[in-house]
Amino acid sequence: MQNILLTIEYDGTRYLGWQRPAKDKAFRTISYKISEVLRRLTGESSILNCASKTEPGVHALAQEASFLTTYDISMQDLTQYLNTYLPQDIAIRRACRMQERFRADLNAKTRTYLYHICTAAVQDIFTQKYSLHLFPAPDIERMQEAASSLIGRQDFQYFSSGRSKKKTEQELLDIQIEQTADFLSLSLTATDFLPHMPLLIIGTLLDIGTGRQSIESAEAILKGRKIPGRPCDAKALFLKKIDFR
């Protein structure tokens, strides 16, 4: 039995996320596409355990997913086979053998998401598929002040769609906001994320930065005293990295 970890890059535009219930168009998910290619190769129905289940339309720069197989193959040949038969918007960047008890979902220590925003008066047509257009640029100081109230181990149930068996208490370790002339990026690092949690947090911070909500709104939502607004557009959100250390 081999325990294999895949590092996966994908464009989530035309998919319903990493995983959906079998009765709900599971064939339009990232995990289904990879599992089907693995099944054709190994003759086995492999269960892919991923470190962070991305939502519909969300992309990944480095998703991590592990699976068990009795099929004997080199990691180079496995990577080549998968990249030959997977759709062009899914790529396997690396395959490596792991210890028997390793699981990507259970062994991941932190997850980091990245969000891209174009703040130019006219959106760059070459980045518009993967970035939100927001002009004029939001007030960064307001966003940073609001973000500070979300850092730490807290109950994020109100920053979630609620469709999860995960415990709602998570630790948000860091929120970084970086600005250049025409672009803005937000990165969120946490021990784990609830469904829609990155999109709801970023959407709230952008509402605060544009003055649609007060700085105190972030903490009010966290405490259940206010309902969050709509999640921001998923097309600009990327799963950036998984840390197992």
PDB file of C-alpha atoms in Angstrom:
ATOM      1  CA  MET A   1       0.000   0.000   0.000  1.00  0.00           C
ATOM      2  CA  GLN A   2       1.339   3.407  -0.995  1.00  0.00           C
ATOM      3  CA  ASN A   3       0.276   6.672   0.606  1.00  0.00           C
ATOM      4  CA  ILE A   4       0.711   9.429  -1.993  1.00  0.00           C
ATOM      5  CA  LEU A   5       0.479  13.196  -1.639  1.00  0.00           C
ATOM      6  CA  LEU A   6      -0.405  15.291  -4.693  1.00  0.00           C
ATOM      7  CA  THR A   7       0.296  19.017  -4.986  1.00  0.00           C
ATOM      8  CA  ILE A   8      -2.373  20.340  -7.339  1.00  0.00           C
ATOM      9  CA  GLU A   9      -2.877  23.582  -9.232  1.00  0.00           C
ATOM     10  CA  TYR A  10      -6.255  24.364 -10.776  1.00  0.00           C
ATOM     11  CA  ASP A  11      -8.470  27.016 -12.303  1.00  0.00           C
ATOM     12  CA  GLY A  12     -11.775  26.612 -10.495  1.00  0.00           C
ATOM     13  CA  THR A  13     -13.840  28.710 -12.907  1.00  0.00           C
ATOM     14  CA  ARG A  14     -15.912  25.910 -14.430  1.00  0.00           C
ATOM     15  CA  TYR A  15     -16.073  23.649 -11.377  1.00  0.00           C
ATOM     16  CA  LEU A  16     -18.442  23.347  -8.411  1.00  0.00           C
ATOM     17  CA  GLY A  17     -15.560  23.377  -5.977  1.00  0.00           C
ATOM     18  CA  TRP A  18     -13.297  20.605  -4.736  1.00  0.00           C
ATOM     19  CA  GLN A  19     -16.097  18.259  -3.719  1.00  0.00           C
ATOM     20  CA  ARG A  20     -19.906  18.048  -3.793  1.00  0.00           C
ATOM     21  CA  PRO A  21     -22.375  15.362  -2.652  1.00  0.00           C
ATOM     22  CA  ALA A  22     -22.675  12.547  -5.206  1.00  0.00           C
ATOM     23  CA  LYS A  23     -26.296  13.484  -5.959  1.00  0.00           C
ATOM     24  CA  ASP A  24     -25.353  17.100  -6.670  1.00  0.00           C
ATOM     25  CA  LYS A  25     -23.409  17.135  -9.964  1.00  0.00           C
ATOM     26  CA  ALA A  26     -20.281  15.584  -8.447  1.00  0.00           C
ATOM     27  CA  PHE A  27     -18.831  15.168 -11.945  1.00  0.00           C
ATOM     28  CA  ARG A  28     -18.293  18.934 -12.076  1.00  0.00           C
ATOM     29  CA  THR A  29     -15.793  18.944  -9.209  1.00  0.00           C
ATOM     30  CA  ILE A  30     -12.004  18.931  -9.033  1.00  0.00           C
ATOM     31  CA  SER A  31     -11.875  15.787  -6.897  1.00  0.00           C
ATOM     32  CA  TYR A  32     -14.085  13.863  -9.334  1.00  0.00           C
ATOM     33  CA  LYS A  33     -11.860  14.678 -12.318  1.00  0.00           C
ATOM     34  CA  ILE A  34      -8.708  13.527 -10.515  1.00  0.00           C
ATOM     35  CA  SER A  35     -10.346  10.436  -8.980  1.00  0.00           C
ATOM     36  CA  GLU A  36     -11.621   9.292 -12.377  1.00  0.00           C
ATOM     37  CA  VAL A  37      -8.161   9.490 -13.949  1.00  0.00           C
ATOM     38  CA  LEU A  38      -6.689   7.623 -10.965  1.00  0.00           C
ATOM     39  CA  ARG A  39      -9.392   4.949 -11.288  1.00  0.00           C
ATOM     40  CA  ARG A  40      -8.557   4.391 -14.949  1.00  0.00           C
ATOM     41  CA  LEU A  41      -4.875   4.043 -14.064  1.00  0.00           C
ATOM     42  CA  THR A  42      -5.070   1.887 -10.923  1.00  0.00           C
ATOM     43  CA  GLY A  43      -8.406   0.119 -11.267  1.00  0.00           C
ATOM     44  CA  GLU A  44      -9.207   1.309  -7.730  1.00  0.00           C
ATOM     45  CA  SER A  45     -11.686   3.836  -6.356  1.00  0.00           C
ATOM     46  CA  SER A  46      -9.317   6.133  -4.476  1.00  0.00           C
ATOM     47  CA  ILE A  47     -10.528   8.526  -1.786  1.00  0.00           C
ATOM     48  CA  LEU A  48      -8.791  11.898  -2.046  1.00  0.00           C
ATOM     49  CA  ASN A  49      -8.357  13.670   1.298  1.00  0.00           C
ATOM     50  CA  CYS A  50      -7.586  17.325   0.599  1.00  0.00           C
ATOM     51  CA  ALA A  51      -6.224  19.931   2.988  1.00  0.00           C
ATOM     52  CA  SER A  52      -8.838  22.588   2.177  1.00  0.00           C
ATOM     53  CA  LYS A  53     -12.085  22.069   0.260  1.00  0.00           C
ATOM     54  CA  THR A  54     -12.311  25.043  -2.058  1.00  0.00           C
ATOM     55  CA  GLU A  55     -15.705  26.543  -2.938  1.00  0.00           C
ATOM     56  CA  PRO A  56     -17.231  26.783  -6.444  1.00  0.00           C
ATOM     57  CA  GLY A  57     -15.162  29.067  -8.676  1.00  0.00           C
ATOM     58  CA  VAL A  58     -12.202  29.239  -6.267  1.00  0.00           C
ATOM     59  CA  HIS A  59      -8.742  28.427  -7.645  1.00  0.00           C
ATOM     60  CA  ALA A  60      -5.685  26.736  -6.132  1.00  0.00           C
ATOM     61  CA  LEU A  61      -2.004  27.488  -6.523  1.00  0.00           C
ATOM     62  CA  ALA A  62      -1.034  24.567  -4.292  1.00  0.00           C
ATOM     63  CA  GLN A  63      -3.832  22.324  -3.111  1.00  0.00           C
ATOM     64  CA  GLU A  64      -2.612  19.230  -1.246  1.00  0.00           C
ATOM     65  CA  ALA A  65      -4.479  15.911  -1.405  1.00  0.00           C
ATOM     66  CA  SER A  66      -3.458  12.417  -0.284  1.00  0.00           C
ATOM     67  CA  PHE A  67      -4.750   8.966  -1.221  1.00  0.00           C
ATOM     68  CA  LEU A  68      -3.947   5.286  -0.685  1.00  0.00           C
ATOM     69  CA  THR A  69      -3.306   2.807  -3.484  1.00  0.00           C
ATOM     70  CA  THR A  70      -1.904  -0.675  -3.984  1.00  0.00           C
ATOM     71  CA  TYR A  71      -0.887   0.221  -7.540  1.00  0.00           C
ATOM     72  CA  ASP A  72       2.898   0.220  -8.028  1.00  0.00           C
ATOM     73  CA  ILE A  73       4.097   3.227 -10.025  1.00  0.00           C
ATOM     74  CA  SER A  74       6.920   5.756  -9.806  1.00  0.00           C
ATOM     75  CA  MET A  75       6.026   9.286  -8.764  1.00  0.00           C
ATOM     76  CA  GLN A  76       7.367  10.653 -12.050  1.00  0.00           C
ATOM     77  CA  ASP A  77       5.204   8.295 -14.108  1.00  0.00           C
ATOM     78  CA  LEU A  78       2.170   9.028 -11.935  1.00  0.00           C
ATOM     79  CA  THR A  79       2.587  12.765 -12.402  1.00  0.00           C
ATOM     80  CA  GLN A  80       3.034  12.370 -16.151  1.00  0.00           C
ATOM     81  CA  TYR A  81      -0.024  10.110 -16.494  1.00  0.00           C
ATOM     82  CA  LEU A  82      -2.279  12.443 -14.511  1.00  0.00           C
ATOM     83  CA  ASN A  83      -1.181  15.531 -16.426  1.00  0.00           C
ATOM     84  CA  THR A  84      -1.710  13.726 -19.731  1.00  0.00           C
ATOM     85  CA  TYR A  85      -5.334  12.786 -19.020  1.00  0.00           C
ATOM     86  CA  LEU A  86      -6.570  15.527 -16.702  1.00  0.00           C
ATOM     87  CA  PRO A  87      -8.329  18.602 -18.150  1.00  0.00           C
ATOM     88  CA  GLN A  88      -5.982  21.443 -19.033  1.00  0.00           C
ATOM     89  CA  ASP A  89      -7.251  23.564 -16.136  1.00  0.00           C
ATOM     90  CA  ILE A  90      -5.999  21.016 -13.569  1.00  0.00           C
ATOM     91  CA  ALA A  91      -2.273  20.268 -13.150  1.00  0.00           C
ATOM     92  CA  ILE A  92      -0.344  17.996 -10.802  1.00  0.00           C
ATOM     93  CA  ARG A  93       2.760  19.888  -9.734  1.00  0.00           C
ATOM     94  CA  ARG A  94       4.234  17.122  -7.582  1.00  0.00           C
ATOM     95  CA  ALA A  95       3.595  13.601  -6.325  1.00  0.00           C
ATOM     96  CA  CYS A  96       5.470  12.107  -3.390  1.00  0.00           C
ATOM     97  CA  ARG A  97       5.209   9.126  -1.051  1.00  0.00           C
ATOM     98  CA  MET A  98       4.237   9.825   2.543  1.00  0.00           C
ATOM     99  CA  GLN A  99       4.215   7.833   5.754  1.00  0.00           C
ATOM    100  CA  GLU A 100       1.389   5.331   6.144  1.00  0.00           C
ATOM    101  CA  ARG A 101      -0.607   7.365   8.696  1.00  0.00           C
ATOM    102  CA  PHE A 102      -0.356  10.701   6.866  1.00  0.00           C
ATOM    103  CA  ARG A 103      -3.546  12.428   5.673  1.00  0.00           C
ATOM    104  CA  ALA A 104      -3.513  15.854   4.045  1.00  0.00           C
ATOM    105  CA  ASP A 105      -6.717  16.991   5.738  1.00  0.00           C
ATOM    106  CA  LEU A 106      -5.679  15.844   9.228  1.00  0.00           C
ATOM    107  CA  ASN A 107      -1.973  16.763   9.125  1.00  0.00           C
ATOM    108  CA  ALA A 108      -2.302  20.264   7.686  1.00  0.00           C
ATOM    109  CA  LYS A 109      -1.405  22.891  10.298  1.00  0.00           C
ATOM    110  CA  THR A 110      -2.361  26.081   8.434  1.00  0.00           C
ATOM    111  CA  ARG A 111      -4.093  27.127   5.228  1.00  0.00           C
ATOM    112  CA  THR A 112      -3.497  30.410   3.377  1.00  0.00           C
ATOM    113  CA  TYR A 113      -5.885  32.050   0.898  1.00  0.00           C
ATOM    114  CA  LEU A 114      -5.045  34.980  -1.390  1.00  0.00           C
ATOM    115  CA  TYR A 115      -7.472  37.492  -2.949  1.00  0.00           C
ATOM    116  CA  HIS A 116      -6.676  39.797  -5.898  1.00  0.00           C
ATOM    117  CA  ILE A 117      -8.299  43.192  -6.539  1.00  0.00           C
ATOM    118  CA  CYS A 118      -7.676  45.598  -9.429  1.00  0.00           C
ATOM    119  CA  THR A 119      -8.140  49.183  -8.246  1.00  0.00           C
ATOM    120  CA  ALA A 120      -7.354  50.945 -11.552  1.00  0.00           C
ATOM    121  CA  ALA A 121     -10.026  53.153 -13.144  1.00  0.00           C
ATOM    122  CA  VAL A 122     -10.138  50.725 -16.079  1.00  0.00           C
ATOM    123  CA  GLN A 123      -9.642  47.067 -15.249  1.00  0.00           C
ATOM    124  CA  ASP A 124      -6.687  45.283 -16.800  1.00  0.00           C
ATOM    125  CA  ILE A 125      -8.260  42.939 -19.368  1.00  0.00           C
ATOM    126  CA  PHE A 126      -5.452  40.408 -18.921  1.00  0.00           C
ATOM    127  CA  THR A 127      -6.132  39.927 -15.196  1.00  0.00           C
ATOM    128  CA  GLN A 128      -9.908  40.476 -15.044  1.00  0.00           C
ATOM    129  CA  LYS A 129     -10.688  36.747 -15.090  1.00  0.00           C
ATOM    130  CA  TYR A 130      -8.874  36.316 -11.759  1.00  0.00           C
ATOM    131  CA  SER A 131      -9.362  39.642  -9.978  1.00  0.00           C
ATOM    132  CA  LEU A 132     -12.178  41.778  -8.620  1.00  0.00           C
ATOM    133  CA  HIS A 133     -12.484  45.303 -10.026  1.00  0.00           C
ATOM    134  CA  LEU A 134     -12.954  47.930  -7.328  1.00  0.00           C
ATOM    135  CA  PHE A 135     -12.446  51.632  -8.120  1.00  0.00           C
ATOM    136  CA  PRO A 136     -11.663  53.829  -6.302  1.00  0.00           C
ATOM    137  CA  ALA A 137      -9.464  51.776  -4.007  1.00  0.00           C
ATOM    138  CA  PRO A 138     -10.870  51.005  -0.542  1.00  0.00           C
ATOM    139  CA  ASP A 139      -9.482  52.620   2.602  1.00  0.00           C
ATOM    140  CA  ILE A 140      -6.709  50.276   3.730  1.00  0.00           C
ATOM    141  CA  GLU A 141      -6.459  51.717   7.235  1.00  0.00           C
ATOM    142  CA  ARG A 142     -10.147  51.040   7.902  1.00  0.00           C
ATOM    143  CA  MET A 143      -9.744  47.481   6.654  1.00  0.00           C
ATOM    144  CA  GLN A 144      -6.665  46.860   8.782  1.00  0.00           C
ATOM    145  CA  GLU A 145      -8.338  48.200  11.911  1.00  0.00           C
ATOM    146  CA  ALA A 146     -11.365  45.967  11.333  1.00  0.00           C
ATOM    147  CA  ALA A 147      -9.173  42.947  10.520  1.00  0.00           C
ATOM    148  CA  SER A 148      -7.389  43.209  13.871  1.00  0.00           C
ATOM    149  CA  SER A 149     -10.607  42.267  15.698  1.00  0.00           C
ATOM    150  CA  LEU A 150     -10.775  38.958  13.811  1.00  0.00           C
ATOM    151  CA  ILE A 151      -7.275  37.720  14.649  1.00  0.00           C
ATOM    152  CA  GLY A 152      -6.997  34.908  17.196  1.00  0.00           C
ATOM    153  CA  ARG A 153      -8.938  31.810  18.222  1.00  0.00           C
ATOM    154  CA  GLN A 154     -12.613  32.662  18.003  1.00  0.00           C
ATOM    155  CA  ASP A 155     -15.985  31.261  16.975  1.00  0.00           C
ATOM    156  CA  PHE A 156     -16.435  32.059  13.255  1.00  0.00           C
ATOM    157  CA  GLN A 157     -19.881  30.477  12.846  1.00  0.00           C
ATOM    158  CA  TYR A 158     -21.348  33.756  11.562  1.00  0.00           C
ATOM    159  CA  PHE A 159     -18.609  34.047   8.940  1.00  0.00           C
ATOM    160  CA  SER A 160     -19.701  30.722   7.450  1.00  0.00           C
ATOM    161  CA  SER A 161     -22.464  29.261   5.321  1.00  0.00           C
ATOM    162  CA  GLY A 162     -23.024  26.736   8.108  1.00  0.00           C
ATOM    163  CA  ARG A 163     -22.806  23.718   5.788  1.00  0.00           C
ATOM    164  CA  SER A 164     -20.089  21.866   7.665  1.00  0.00           C
ATOM    165  CA  LYS A 165     -19.533  19.362  10.436  1.00  0.00           C
ATOM    166  CA  LYS A 166     -16.356  21.179  11.451  1.00  0.00           C
ATOM    167  CA  LYS A 167     -16.200  22.883  14.800  1.00  0.00           C
ATOM    168  CA  THR A 168     -16.836  26.586  14.253  1.00  0.00           C
ATOM    169  CA  GLU A 169     -14.040  27.726  16.559  1.00  0.00           C
ATOM    170  CA  GLN A 170     -10.913  28.326  14.457  1.00  0.00           C
ATOM    171  CA  GLU A 171      -7.744  30.349  14.839  1.00  0.00           C
ATOM    172  CA  LEU A 172      -7.207  33.119  12.313  1.00  0.00           C
ATOM    173  CA  LEU A 173      -3.477  33.659  12.502  1.00  0.00           C
ATOM    174  CA  ASP A 174      -2.878  36.519  10.102  1.00  0.00           C
ATOM    175  CA  ILE A 175      -4.531  38.937   7.663  1.00  0.00           C
ATOM    176  CA  GLN A 176      -2.156  40.764   5.342  1.00  0.00           C
ATOM    177  CA  ILE A 177      -3.287  43.643   3.096  1.00  0.00           C
ATOM    178  CA  GLU A 178      -0.819  44.823   0.466  1.00  0.00           C
ATOM    179  CA  GLN A 179      -1.354  47.662  -2.002  1.00  0.00           C
ATOM    180  CA  THR A 180       0.451  48.767  -5.165  1.00  0.00           C
ATOM    181  CA  ALA A 181      -0.466  51.442  -7.715  1.00  0.00           C
ATOM    182  CA  ASP A 182      -3.301  49.504  -9.370  1.00  0.00           C
ATOM    183  CA  PHE A 183      -3.672  46.327  -7.332  1.00  0.00           C
ATOM    184  CA  LEU A 184      -4.612  45.214  -3.859  1.00  0.00           C
ATOM    185  CA  SER A 185      -4.105  41.769  -2.348  1.00  0.00           C
ATOM    186  CA  LEU A 186      -5.463  40.245   0.833  1.00  0.00           C
ATOM    187  CA  SER A 187      -4.094  37.052   2.365  1.00  0.00           C
ATOM    188  CA  LEU A 188      -5.701  35.101   5.190  1.00  0.00           C
ATOM    189  CA  THR A 189      -3.923  32.370   7.166  1.00  0.00           C
ATOM    190  CA  ALA A 190      -5.799  30.150   9.627  1.00  0.00           C
ATOM    191  CA  THR A 191      -5.608  26.746  11.237  1.00  0.00           C
ATOM    192  CA  ASP A 192      -8.632  25.898   9.083  1.00  0.00           C
ATOM    193  CA  PHE A 193     -11.509  27.622   7.289  1.00  0.00           C
ATOM    194  CA  LEU A 194     -15.242  27.005   7.462  1.00  0.00           C
ATOM    195  CA  PRO A 195     -17.345  26.941   4.261  1.00  0.00           C
ATOM    196  CA  HIS A 196     -17.333  30.393   2.601  1.00  0.00           C
ATOM    197  CA  MET A 197     -15.323  31.825   5.523  1.00  0.00           C
ATOM    198  CA  PRO A 198     -12.562  33.437   3.390  1.00  0.00           C
ATOM    199  CA  LEU A 199     -15.116  34.958   0.984  1.00  0.00           C
ATOM    200  CA  LEU A 200     -17.302  36.332   3.795  1.00  0.00           C
ATOM    201  CA  ILE A 201     -14.371  37.827   5.724  1.00  0.00           C
ATOM    202  CA  ILE A 202     -12.886  39.468   2.634  1.00  0.00           C
ATOM    203  CA  GLY A 203     -16.300  40.705   1.503  1.00  0.00           C
ATOM    204  CA  THR A 204     -16.866  42.294   4.909  1.00  0.00           C
ATOM    205  CA  LEU A 205     -13.444  43.967   4.938  1.00  0.00           C
ATOM    206  CA  LEU A 206     -14.025  45.387   1.461  1.00  0.00           C
ATOM    207  CA  ASP A 207     -17.431  46.724   2.539  1.00  0.00           C
ATOM    208  CA  ILE A 208     -15.700  48.414   5.480  1.00  0.00           C
ATOM    209  CA  GLY A 209     -12.954  49.779   3.223  1.00  0.00           C
ATOM    210  CA  THR A 210     -15.492  51.323   0.851  1.00  0.00           C
ATOM    211  CA  GLY A 211     -17.585  52.779   3.657  1.00  0.00           C
ATOM    212  CA  ARG A 212     -20.627  50.536   3.176  1.00  0.00           C
ATOM    213  CA  GLN A 213     -20.126  49.177   6.682  1.00  0.00           C
ATOM    214  CA  SER A 214     -18.585  50.580   9.857  1.00  0.00           C
ATOM    215  CA  ILE A 215     -15.232  49.444  11.213  1.00  0.00           C
ATOM    216  CA  GLU A 216     -17.082  47.859  14.136  1.00  0.00           C
ATOM    217  CA  SER A 217     -19.103  45.639  11.765  1.00  0.00           C
ATOM    218  CA  ALA A 218     -16.456  42.904  11.638  1.00  0.00           C
ATOM    219  CA  GLU A 219     -16.553  42.351  15.399  1.00  0.00           C
ATOM    220  CA  ALA A 220     -20.358  42.699  15.463  1.00  0.00           C
ATOM    221  CA  ILE A 221     -20.705  39.905  12.882  1.00  0.00           C
ATOM    222  CA  LEU A 222     -18.230  37.774  14.800  1.00  0.00           C
ATOM    223  CA  LYS A 223     -20.340  38.136  17.957  1.00  0.00           C
ATOM    224  CA  GLY A 224     -23.614  37.459  16.140  1.00  0.00           C
ATOM    225  CA  ARG A 225     -24.949  40.986  16.566  1.00  0.00           C
ATOM    226  CA  LYS A 226     -24.996  41.644  12.821  1.00  0.00           C
ATOM    227  CA  ILE A 227     -25.541  39.542   9.701  1.00  0.00           C
ATOM    228  CA  PRO A 228     -22.645  39.474   7.188  1.00  0.00           C
ATOM    229  CA  GLY A 229     -23.192  40.757   3.683  1.00  0.00           C
ATOM    230  CA  ARG A 230     -22.702  38.784   0.502  1.00  0.00           C
ATOM    231  CA  PRO A 231     -19.454  36.868   0.045  1.00  0.00           C
ATOM    232  CA  CYS A 232     -17.082  38.495  -2.433  1.00  0.00           C
ATOM    233  CA  ASP A 233     -16.657  37.153  -5.973  1.00  0.00           C
ATOM    234  CA  ALA A 234     -14.983  33.736  -5.900  1.00  0.00           C
ATOM    235  CA  LYS A 235     -13.115  34.289  -9.178  1.00  0.00           C
ATOM    236  CA  ALA A 236     -10.407  36.309  -7.388  1.00  0.00           C
ATOM    237  CA  LEU A 237      -9.755  33.843  -4.548  1.00  0.00           C
ATOM    238  CA  PHE A 238      -6.832  31.381  -4.574  1.00  0.00           C
ATOM    239  CA  LEU A 239      -5.792  28.686  -2.138  1.00  0.00           C
ATOM    240  CA  LYS A 240      -2.171  29.771  -1.915  1.00  0.00           C
ATOM    241  CA  LYS A 241      -0.465  27.190   0.286  1.00  0.00           C
ATOM    242  CA  ILE A 242      -0.814  24.488   2.906  1.00  0.00           C
ATOM    243  CA  ASP A 243       1.674  24.177   5.748  1.00  0.00           C
ATOM    244  CA  PHE A 244       2.191  20.763   7.359  1.00  0.00           C
ATOM    245  CA  ARG A 245       4.833  21.854   9.860  1.00  0.00           C
TER     246      ARG A 245
END
